Short mmCIF file of C-alpha atoms in Angstrom, two decimals:
data_model
loop_
_atom_site.label_atom_id
_atom_site.label_comp_id
_atom_site.label_asym_id
_atom_site.label_seq_id
_atom_site.Cartn_x
_atom_site.Cartn_y
_atom_site.Cartn_z
CA MET A 1361 -209.15 -9.67 -69.20
CA THR A 1362 -209.47 -13.31 -70.26
CA GLY A 1363 -212.28 -15.75 -69.54
CA ALA A 1364 -214.93 -13.19 -68.49
CA ARG A 1365 -217.86 -12.78 -70.84
CA GLY A 1366 -219.66 -10.16 -68.80
CA LYS A 1367 -223.21 -11.52 -69.23
CA ALA A 1368 -224.62 -9.39 -66.40
CA PRO A 1369 -226.86 -6.64 -67.83
CA GLU A 1370 -225.43 -3.14 -67.78
CA GLY A 1371 -225.43 -1.76 -64.24
CA ALA A 1372 -226.49 -5.09 -62.74
CA LYS A 1373 -224.50 -7.02 -60.19
CA PRO A 1374 -223.10 -10.36 -61.42
CA THR A 1375 -224.77 -13.68 -60.64
CA LEU A 1376 -222.85 -16.02 -58.33
CA ALA A 1377 -223.08 -19.80 -57.98
CA VAL A 1378 -221.74 -21.58 -54.89
CA VAL A 1379 -221.02 -25.22 -55.78
CA GLY A 1380 -220.65 -27.38 -52.68
CA ALA A 1381 -222.81 -25.07 -50.57
CA THR A 1382 -223.70 -27.72 -47.97
CA GLY A 1383 -220.12 -28.74 -47.06
CA ALA A 1384 -217.97 -27.48 -44.19
CA VAL A 1385 -216.31 -24.78 -46.29
CA GLY A 1386 -219.59 -24.03 -48.05
CA THR A 1387 -221.21 -23.29 -44.70
CA VAL A 1388 -218.47 -20.77 -43.90
CA MET A 1389 -218.85 -19.33 -47.40
CA LEU A 1390 -222.54 -18.58 -46.85
CA GLU A 1391 -221.68 -16.80 -43.61
CA LEU A 1392 -219.05 -14.72 -45.40
CA LEU A 1393 -221.42 -13.84 -48.25
CA SER A 1394 -223.89 -12.61 -45.65
CA THR A 1395 -221.37 -10.37 -43.89
CA ARG A 1396 -219.01 -9.08 -46.60
CA ARG A 1397 -219.76 -6.18 -48.92
CA ASP A 1398 -222.65 -6.90 -51.27
CA VAL A 1399 -221.21 -7.20 -54.79
CA TRP A 1400 -223.54 -9.98 -55.98
CA GLY A 1401 -226.95 -10.05 -57.56
CA GLU A 1402 -228.53 -13.50 -57.54
CA ILE A 1403 -226.73 -16.17 -55.51
CA ARG A 1404 -227.42 -19.79 -56.46
CA LEU A 1405 -226.59 -22.59 -54.03
CA ILE A 1406 -225.60 -25.88 -55.66
CA ALA A 1407 -224.73 -29.28 -54.24
CA SER A 1408 -224.96 -32.97 -55.02
CA HIS A 1409 -228.33 -34.54 -55.81
CA ARG A 1410 -228.28 -35.99 -52.29
CA SER A 1411 -228.26 -32.50 -50.75
CA ALA A 1412 -230.47 -30.78 -53.31
CA GLY A 1413 -233.71 -29.39 -51.93
CA ARG A 1414 -232.27 -28.28 -48.60
CA ARG A 1415 -233.05 -24.72 -47.54
CA LEU A 1416 -230.07 -22.60 -46.47
CA VAL A 1417 -229.89 -18.97 -45.41
CA VAL A 1418 -227.67 -16.56 -47.33
CA ARG A 1419 -227.86 -12.77 -46.99
CA GLY A 1420 -230.85 -13.24 -44.68
CA GLN A 1421 -232.93 -15.15 -47.22
CA GLU A 1422 -233.79 -18.83 -47.31
CA THR A 1423 -232.56 -20.30 -50.58
CA THR A 1424 -233.22 -23.76 -52.01
CA VAL A 1425 -230.13 -25.81 -52.86
CA LEU A 1426 -230.13 -26.84 -56.52
CA PRO A 1427 -228.70 -30.10 -57.89
CA LEU A 1428 -225.44 -29.99 -59.84
CA THR A 1429 -226.43 -30.06 -63.52
CA ALA A 1430 -225.19 -28.30 -66.64
CA GLU A 1431 -228.36 -26.18 -66.79
CA VAL A 1432 -227.80 -24.68 -63.35
CA PHE A 1433 -224.96 -22.53 -64.72
CA ASP A 1434 -227.13 -20.73 -67.28
CA GLY A 1435 -226.80 -17.01 -66.60
CA VAL A 1436 -224.06 -17.45 -63.98
CA ASP A 1437 -221.15 -15.01 -64.13
CA VAL A 1438 -218.93 -16.44 -61.38
CA ALA A 1439 -219.01 -19.96 -59.91
CA MET A 1440 -217.16 -20.78 -56.69
CA PHE A 1441 -216.40 -24.49 -56.37
CA ASP A 1442 -215.69 -26.26 -53.09
CA VAL A 1443 -215.96 -29.92 -54.05
CA PRO A 1444 -213.56 -32.88 -54.38
CA ASP A 1445 -210.89 -32.72 -57.07
CA GLU A 1446 -212.65 -35.17 -59.36
CA VAL A 1447 -215.90 -33.19 -59.23
CA SER A 1448 -214.12 -29.93 -60.05
CA ALA A 1449 -212.20 -31.62 -62.86
CA GLU A 1450 -215.51 -32.69 -64.44
CA TRP A 1451 -217.77 -29.70 -63.75
CA ALA A 1452 -215.53 -26.60 -63.81
CA GLU A 1453 -215.24 -26.79 -67.57
CA VAL A 1454 -219.01 -27.23 -67.83
CA ALA A 1455 -219.48 -23.98 -65.91
CA VAL A 1456 -216.89 -22.20 -68.08
CA ALA A 1457 -218.62 -23.45 -71.23
CA ALA A 1458 -221.82 -21.85 -69.93
CA GLY A 1459 -219.98 -18.52 -69.65
CA ALA A 1460 -218.95 -18.46 -65.98
CA VAL A 1461 -215.57 -17.71 -64.47
CA VAL A 1462 -214.76 -20.53 -62.05
CA VAL A 1463 -212.94 -19.97 -58.76
CA ASP A 1464 -211.96 -23.46 -57.64
CA ASN A 1465 -210.96 -24.47 -54.12
CA SER A 1466 -209.91 -28.03 -55.03
CA GLY A 1467 -206.48 -29.21 -56.07
CA ALA A 1468 -207.58 -30.08 -59.60
CA PHE A 1469 -206.13 -27.02 -61.35
CA ARG A 1470 -203.64 -25.43 -58.93
CA MET A 1471 -200.51 -26.40 -60.84
CA ASP A 1472 -201.97 -26.01 -64.33
CA PRO A 1473 -199.76 -23.36 -66.01
CA ASP A 1474 -202.85 -21.87 -67.69
CA VAL A 1475 -204.71 -21.45 -64.37
CA PRO A 1476 -203.65 -18.60 -62.05
CA LEU A 1477 -203.16 -19.52 -58.38
CA VAL A 1478 -204.29 -16.44 -56.50
CA VAL A 1479 -203.98 -14.87 -53.07
CA PRO A 1480 -205.42 -11.36 -53.51
CA GLU A 1481 -203.09 -9.72 -50.96
CA VAL A 1482 -200.08 -11.16 -52.84
CA ASN A 1483 -200.85 -11.50 -56.56
CA ALA A 1484 -204.36 -10.24 -57.34
CA SER A 1485 -203.35 -9.03 -60.81
CA VAL A 1486 -202.81 -12.56 -62.14
CA ALA A 1487 -206.52 -13.31 -61.59
CA ARG A 1488 -207.21 -11.29 -64.73
CA LYS A 1489 -205.16 -13.65 -66.92
CA ARG A 1490 -207.20 -16.84 -67.04
CA PRO A 1491 -207.10 -18.48 -70.48
CA LYS A 1492 -209.16 -21.45 -69.29
CA GLY A 1493 -211.68 -19.29 -67.44
CA ILE A 1494 -210.59 -20.91 -64.16
CA ILE A 1495 -208.81 -19.41 -61.13
CA ALA A 1496 -207.42 -21.74 -58.47
CA ASN A 1497 -207.48 -21.22 -54.71
CA PRO A 1498 -204.34 -22.47 -52.90
CA ASN A 1499 -204.25 -25.23 -50.32
CA CYS A 1500 -205.19 -24.20 -46.78
CA THR A 1501 -201.69 -24.86 -45.41
CA THR A 1502 -200.03 -22.62 -47.96
CA LEU A 1503 -202.65 -19.95 -47.34
CA SER A 1504 -201.99 -20.01 -43.61
CA MET A 1505 -198.55 -18.47 -44.16
CA ILE A 1506 -198.31 -16.99 -47.66
CA VAL A 1507 -199.91 -13.59 -46.95
CA ALA A 1508 -197.22 -12.80 -44.37
CA ILE A 1509 -194.44 -14.34 -46.46
CA GLY A 1510 -195.59 -12.38 -49.51
CA ALA A 1511 -195.36 -9.11 -47.60
CA LEU A 1512 -191.86 -9.96 -46.37
CA HIS A 1513 -190.78 -11.06 -49.86
CA ARG A 1514 -191.72 -7.68 -51.34
CA ALA A 1515 -189.44 -5.96 -48.85
CA TYR A 1516 -186.50 -8.37 -48.49
CA VAL A 1517 -186.65 -10.79 -51.49
CA LEU A 1518 -187.15 -14.40 -50.39
CA GLU A 1519 -184.35 -16.91 -51.02
CA SER A 1520 -185.57 -20.07 -49.22
CA LEU A 1521 -188.22 -21.47 -46.88
CA VAL A 1522 -188.13 -24.22 -44.28
CA VAL A 1523 -191.49 -24.84 -42.62
CA ALA A 1524 -193.12 -27.23 -40.18
CA SER A 1525 -196.91 -27.24 -40.15
CA TYR A 1526 -199.24 -28.04 -37.25
CA GLN A 1527 -202.51 -28.82 -39.02
CA ALA A 1528 -205.99 -29.09 -37.55
CA ALA A 1529 -208.30 -32.09 -37.88
CA SER A 1530 -210.78 -30.05 -39.94
CA GLY A 1531 -208.23 -30.02 -42.75
CA ALA A 1532 -209.35 -33.61 -43.33
CA GLY A 1533 -213.00 -32.52 -43.61
CA GLN A 1534 -215.92 -33.44 -41.39
CA ALA A 1535 -214.54 -36.96 -41.06
CA GLY A 1536 -211.41 -35.52 -39.45
CA ILE A 1537 -213.42 -33.45 -36.97
CA ASP A 1538 -215.68 -36.38 -36.06
CA THR A 1539 -212.70 -38.70 -35.61
CA LEU A 1540 -210.93 -36.30 -33.26
CA TYR A 1541 -214.02 -35.83 -31.10
CA ASP A 1542 -214.64 -39.60 -31.02
CA GLN A 1543 -211.05 -40.26 -29.97
CA ILE A 1544 -211.19 -37.56 -27.29
CA ALA A 1545 -214.31 -39.21 -25.86
CA LYS A 1546 -212.52 -42.56 -25.75
CA VAL A 1547 -209.42 -41.29 -23.95
CA ALA A 1548 -211.25 -38.94 -21.57
CA GLY A 1549 -210.99 -40.00 -17.94
CA HIS A 1550 -207.99 -42.29 -18.48
CA ARG A 1551 -205.45 -40.25 -16.52
CA GLU A 1552 -202.78 -42.92 -16.92
CA LEU A 1553 -202.77 -42.70 -20.73
CA GLY A 1554 -199.65 -41.42 -22.45
CA THR A 1555 -197.28 -43.04 -19.99
CA ARG A 1556 -196.56 -46.27 -21.90
CA ALA A 1557 -195.89 -46.98 -25.54
CA GLY A 1558 -199.05 -48.01 -27.34
CA ASP A 1559 -201.52 -47.27 -24.55
CA VAL A 1560 -203.32 -44.50 -26.47
CA ARG A 1561 -203.45 -46.65 -29.58
CA ARG A 1562 -205.03 -49.52 -27.61
CA ILE A 1563 -207.83 -47.27 -26.31
CA VAL A 1564 -208.45 -45.63 -29.67
CA ASP A 1565 -208.32 -49.07 -31.33
CA ASP A 1566 -208.83 -48.88 -35.09
CA ASP A 1567 -210.92 -45.68 -34.96
CA LEU A 1568 -208.28 -43.76 -36.92
CA GLY A 1569 -210.60 -42.18 -39.47
CA PRO A 1570 -208.58 -40.28 -42.10
CA PHE A 1571 -205.42 -40.22 -39.97
CA ALA A 1572 -202.40 -42.52 -40.04
CA ALA A 1573 -202.22 -42.83 -36.23
CA PRO A 1574 -204.26 -41.76 -33.18
CA LEU A 1575 -204.67 -37.99 -33.11
CA ALA A 1576 -205.99 -37.53 -29.57
CA MET A 1577 -203.08 -37.04 -27.12
CA ASN A 1578 -200.73 -37.32 -30.08
CA VAL A 1579 -199.30 -35.65 -33.18
CA VAL A 1580 -199.10 -37.37 -36.55
CA PRO A 1581 -196.22 -36.41 -38.90
CA TRP A 1582 -198.11 -37.37 -42.05
CA VAL A 1583 -200.65 -35.23 -43.93
CA GLY A 1584 -201.91 -36.19 -47.37
CA SER A 1585 -200.96 -39.10 -49.58
CA ALA A 1586 -197.56 -40.60 -50.34
CA GLY A 1587 -195.47 -38.69 -52.85
CA ALA A 1588 -192.05 -39.26 -54.32
CA ASP A 1589 -188.99 -39.96 -52.16
CA GLY A 1590 -190.89 -40.00 -48.87
CA TRP A 1591 -192.55 -36.60 -49.23
CA THR A 1592 -196.31 -36.32 -48.71
CA SER A 1593 -198.71 -34.62 -51.11
CA GLU A 1594 -199.31 -31.86 -48.54
CA GLU A 1595 -195.61 -31.10 -48.23
CA LEU A 1596 -195.26 -30.92 -52.00
CA LYS A 1597 -198.26 -28.56 -52.18
CA VAL A 1598 -196.58 -26.15 -49.78
CA ARG A 1599 -193.45 -26.18 -51.94
CA ASN A 1600 -195.05 -25.99 -55.38
CA GLU A 1601 -197.82 -23.55 -54.51
CA SER A 1602 -195.51 -21.13 -52.69
CA ARG A 1603 -193.29 -21.03 -55.76
CA LYS A 1604 -196.20 -20.33 -58.10
CA ILE A 1605 -197.91 -17.68 -55.95
CA LEU A 1606 -194.70 -15.75 -55.33
CA GLY A 1607 -193.49 -16.10 -58.91
CA LEU A 1608 -190.30 -17.85 -57.77
CA PRO A 1609 -190.21 -21.12 -59.73
CA ASP A 1610 -186.83 -22.21 -58.33
CA LEU A 1611 -187.40 -21.22 -54.69
CA PRO A 1612 -185.94 -23.85 -52.31
CA VAL A 1613 -188.78 -24.97 -50.01
CA SER A 1614 -188.69 -27.79 -47.45
CA ALA A 1615 -191.84 -28.65 -45.50
CA THR A 1616 -192.75 -31.19 -42.83
CA CYS A 1617 -196.52 -31.39 -42.35
CA VAL A 1618 -197.92 -32.62 -39.03
CA ARG A 1619 -201.51 -33.23 -37.93
CA VAL A 1620 -202.25 -32.05 -34.37
CA PRO A 1621 -205.30 -32.52 -32.08
CA VAL A 1622 -206.83 -29.12 -32.88
CA VAL A 1623 -210.30 -28.87 -34.42
CA THR A 1624 -209.78 -25.79 -36.61
CA GLY A 1625 -206.74 -23.57 -37.18
CA HIS A 1626 -203.52 -24.40 -38.98
CA SER A 1627 -200.16 -23.17 -37.65
CA LEU A 1628 -196.68 -23.12 -39.16
CA ALA A 1629 -193.19 -22.55 -37.80
CA VAL A 1630 -191.35 -20.78 -40.61
CA HIS A 1631 -187.64 -20.21 -41.23
CA ALA A 1632 -187.35 -17.76 -44.13
CA ARG A 1633 -184.07 -16.58 -45.62
CA PHE A 1634 -183.90 -13.38 -47.64
CA LYS A 1635 -181.39 -11.61 -49.87
CA ARG A 1636 -181.15 -8.65 -47.49
CA PRO A 1637 -180.32 -8.47 -43.78
CA ILE A 1638 -183.37 -8.38 -41.53
CA GLU A 1639 -184.14 -5.35 -39.37
CA LEU A 1640 -186.71 -6.45 -36.82
CA PRO A 1641 -188.28 -3.01 -36.12
CA LYS A 1642 -188.91 -2.59 -39.85
CA VAL A 1643 -190.38 -6.09 -40.04
CA TYR A 1644 -192.81 -5.22 -37.23
CA GLU A 1645 -193.82 -2.02 -39.03
CA LEU A 1646 -194.21 -3.85 -42.33
CA LEU A 1647 -196.43 -6.59 -40.92
CA ARG A 1648 -198.57 -4.12 -38.94
CA ASP A 1649 -199.31 -2.29 -42.19
CA SER A 1650 -199.90 -5.41 -44.32
CA SER A 1651 -203.44 -6.23 -45.43
CA GLY A 1652 -204.65 -9.59 -44.15
CA VAL A 1653 -201.98 -9.82 -41.42
CA LEU A 1654 -202.43 -9.39 -37.67
CA LEU A 1655 -199.18 -8.98 -35.75
CA PHE A 1656 -199.49 -10.49 -32.26
CA ASP A 1657 -196.03 -10.66 -30.76
CA ASP A 1658 -195.08 -9.53 -27.26
CA PRO A 1659 -192.42 -11.83 -25.77
CA SER A 1660 -192.37 -9.95 -22.46
CA HIS A 1661 -196.00 -10.95 -21.86
CA GLN A 1662 -195.78 -14.31 -23.66
CA GLU A 1663 -198.24 -13.16 -26.30
CA PHE A 1664 -198.20 -15.10 -29.56
CA PRO A 1665 -200.79 -16.70 -31.87
CA THR A 1666 -202.38 -20.05 -31.03
CA PRO A 1667 -205.13 -21.88 -32.93
CA ALA A 1668 -207.51 -21.56 -29.96
CA ASP A 1669 -207.31 -17.77 -30.23
CA VAL A 1670 -207.31 -17.54 -34.03
CA VAL A 1671 -210.24 -19.83 -34.93
CA GLY A 1672 -213.17 -17.92 -36.43
CA THR A 1673 -211.06 -14.93 -37.47
CA ASP A 1674 -209.94 -13.85 -40.92
CA PRO A 1675 -206.31 -12.61 -40.74
CA THR A 1676 -203.03 -14.47 -40.81
CA TRP A 1677 -201.76 -14.05 -37.24
CA VAL A 1678 -197.99 -13.66 -36.87
CA GLY A 1679 -195.79 -13.90 -33.78
CA ARG A 1680 -192.55 -15.27 -32.30
CA LEU A 1681 -190.54 -13.08 -34.67
CA ARG A 1682 -186.78 -13.61 -34.31
CA ILE A 1683 -183.74 -12.95 -36.44
CA ALA A 1684 -181.96 -16.30 -36.78
CA LEU A 1685 -179.10 -16.64 -34.32
CA ASP A 1686 -176.57 -17.66 -36.96
CA ASP A 1687 -177.85 -15.80 -40.02
CA PRO A 1688 -178.77 -12.08 -40.08
CA GLN A 1689 -180.64 -12.62 -43.36
CA ALA A 1690 -183.01 -15.24 -41.92
CA LEU A 1691 -186.21 -14.71 -39.96
CA ASP A 1692 -188.02 -17.24 -37.77
CA LEU A 1693 -191.71 -16.75 -37.11
CA PHE A 1694 -194.88 -18.57 -36.11
CA VAL A 1695 -198.11 -18.09 -38.06
CA CYS A 1696 -201.69 -19.21 -37.46
CA GLY A 1697 -204.81 -19.02 -39.59
CA ASP A 1698 -208.32 -20.43 -39.66
CA ASN A 1699 -208.07 -23.10 -42.36
CA LEU A 1700 -211.80 -22.95 -43.13
CA ARG A 1701 -211.84 -19.15 -43.51
CA LYS A 1702 -208.72 -17.59 -45.06
CA GLY A 1703 -207.50 -21.13 -45.73
CA ALA A 1704 -210.50 -21.84 -47.96
CA ALA A 1705 -213.77 -19.87 -48.01
CA LEU A 1706 -212.46 -16.34 -47.45
CA ASN A 1707 -209.71 -16.47 -50.06
CA THR A 1708 -212.16 -17.95 -52.56
CA ALA A 1709 -214.62 -15.14 -51.82
CA GLN A 1710 -211.89 -12.53 -52.17
CA ILE A 1711 -210.85 -13.90 -55.57
CA ALA A 1712 -214.48 -13.93 -56.70
CA GLU A 1713 -214.82 -10.29 -55.61
CA VAL A 1714 -211.83 -9.36 -57.80
CA VAL A 1715 -213.66 -10.95 -60.74
CA ALA A 1716 -216.93 -9.24 -59.75
CA GLU A 1717 -215.16 -5.88 -59.87
CA ASP A 1718 -214.10 -6.67 -63.43
CA PHE A 1719 -217.69 -7.42 -64.41
CA MET A 1720 -218.92 -4.22 -62.80
CA ALA A 1721 -216.19 -2.22 -64.54
CA VAL A 1722 -217.29 -3.66 -67.90
CA ALA A 1723 -220.93 -2.94 -67.10
CA THR A 1724 -220.25 0.71 -66.27
CA ALA A 1725 -217.68 1.39 -69.00
#
């Protein structure tokens, strides 16, 4: 077990720090900490100096938000970070130097070969090998599908993935949510919109926020920043993170990431090819029994996951299961997940609980 110093006194629960407690994901994290099993002793809430001093409720108690300083990590066993990449890059190592194990939700360390990228339902064991004292949380888009894909991979051995994502505005943070609502207000009542090229763009004007084109009454096939050869950073994350989580460094993955006018809840259409022929009844049984997966698939009643039904829930919802028409070893499916819960806060909390169990095991050994 690398990177855990076990400072918690014998028999005591470990101390947790939540860095970025006042953000959108931080707010969900406090809710989760108040409703999940109680494995923590003291919980410290940390944010920027601008947000320090605010009073937030966690586990039924009002707690004062502390400013982000080196001293705030004294006595901390596990620190969960939900802050921009550059903040994590600077402060995660400060927390580790103070003796904490860092679980980081940013993109700063995901592809570092010395930092495990963890989804507990898929590869929990690698969380215990952390030479830098840091564990990375995957991107929300990857997380929206990888629990289901991991379960299928164990049974059929994955050979390739082709995915198209349908990503909510909240994936771009509060600015994305605000922009979508502002654009909806602008287009509301204009029943003629969407009938002529450019009419939505004229009403929205330059109120694009973090998006490359109007999102209201539209979809935008661009998520993230520009990468090599026309690929976006989000599409490359899906490819690279899936490979690392599944332990398949040469897995062919092709992704097209699209922003859609949904507030919260990412969806993906997935075409997965395996080494073994697919047997649909066995796939249904497998997914029903898989932790973190909710199978919702009844074609006769047109039942399938949608973001409007999934938001606020924890599982990866799976539906529209079909064996590919021209390939008995390929499966097509549609998955949905709440990008602020399993896509961010919940997976971070689950990783931290794995580390907490290690501390408790040391304390009781």
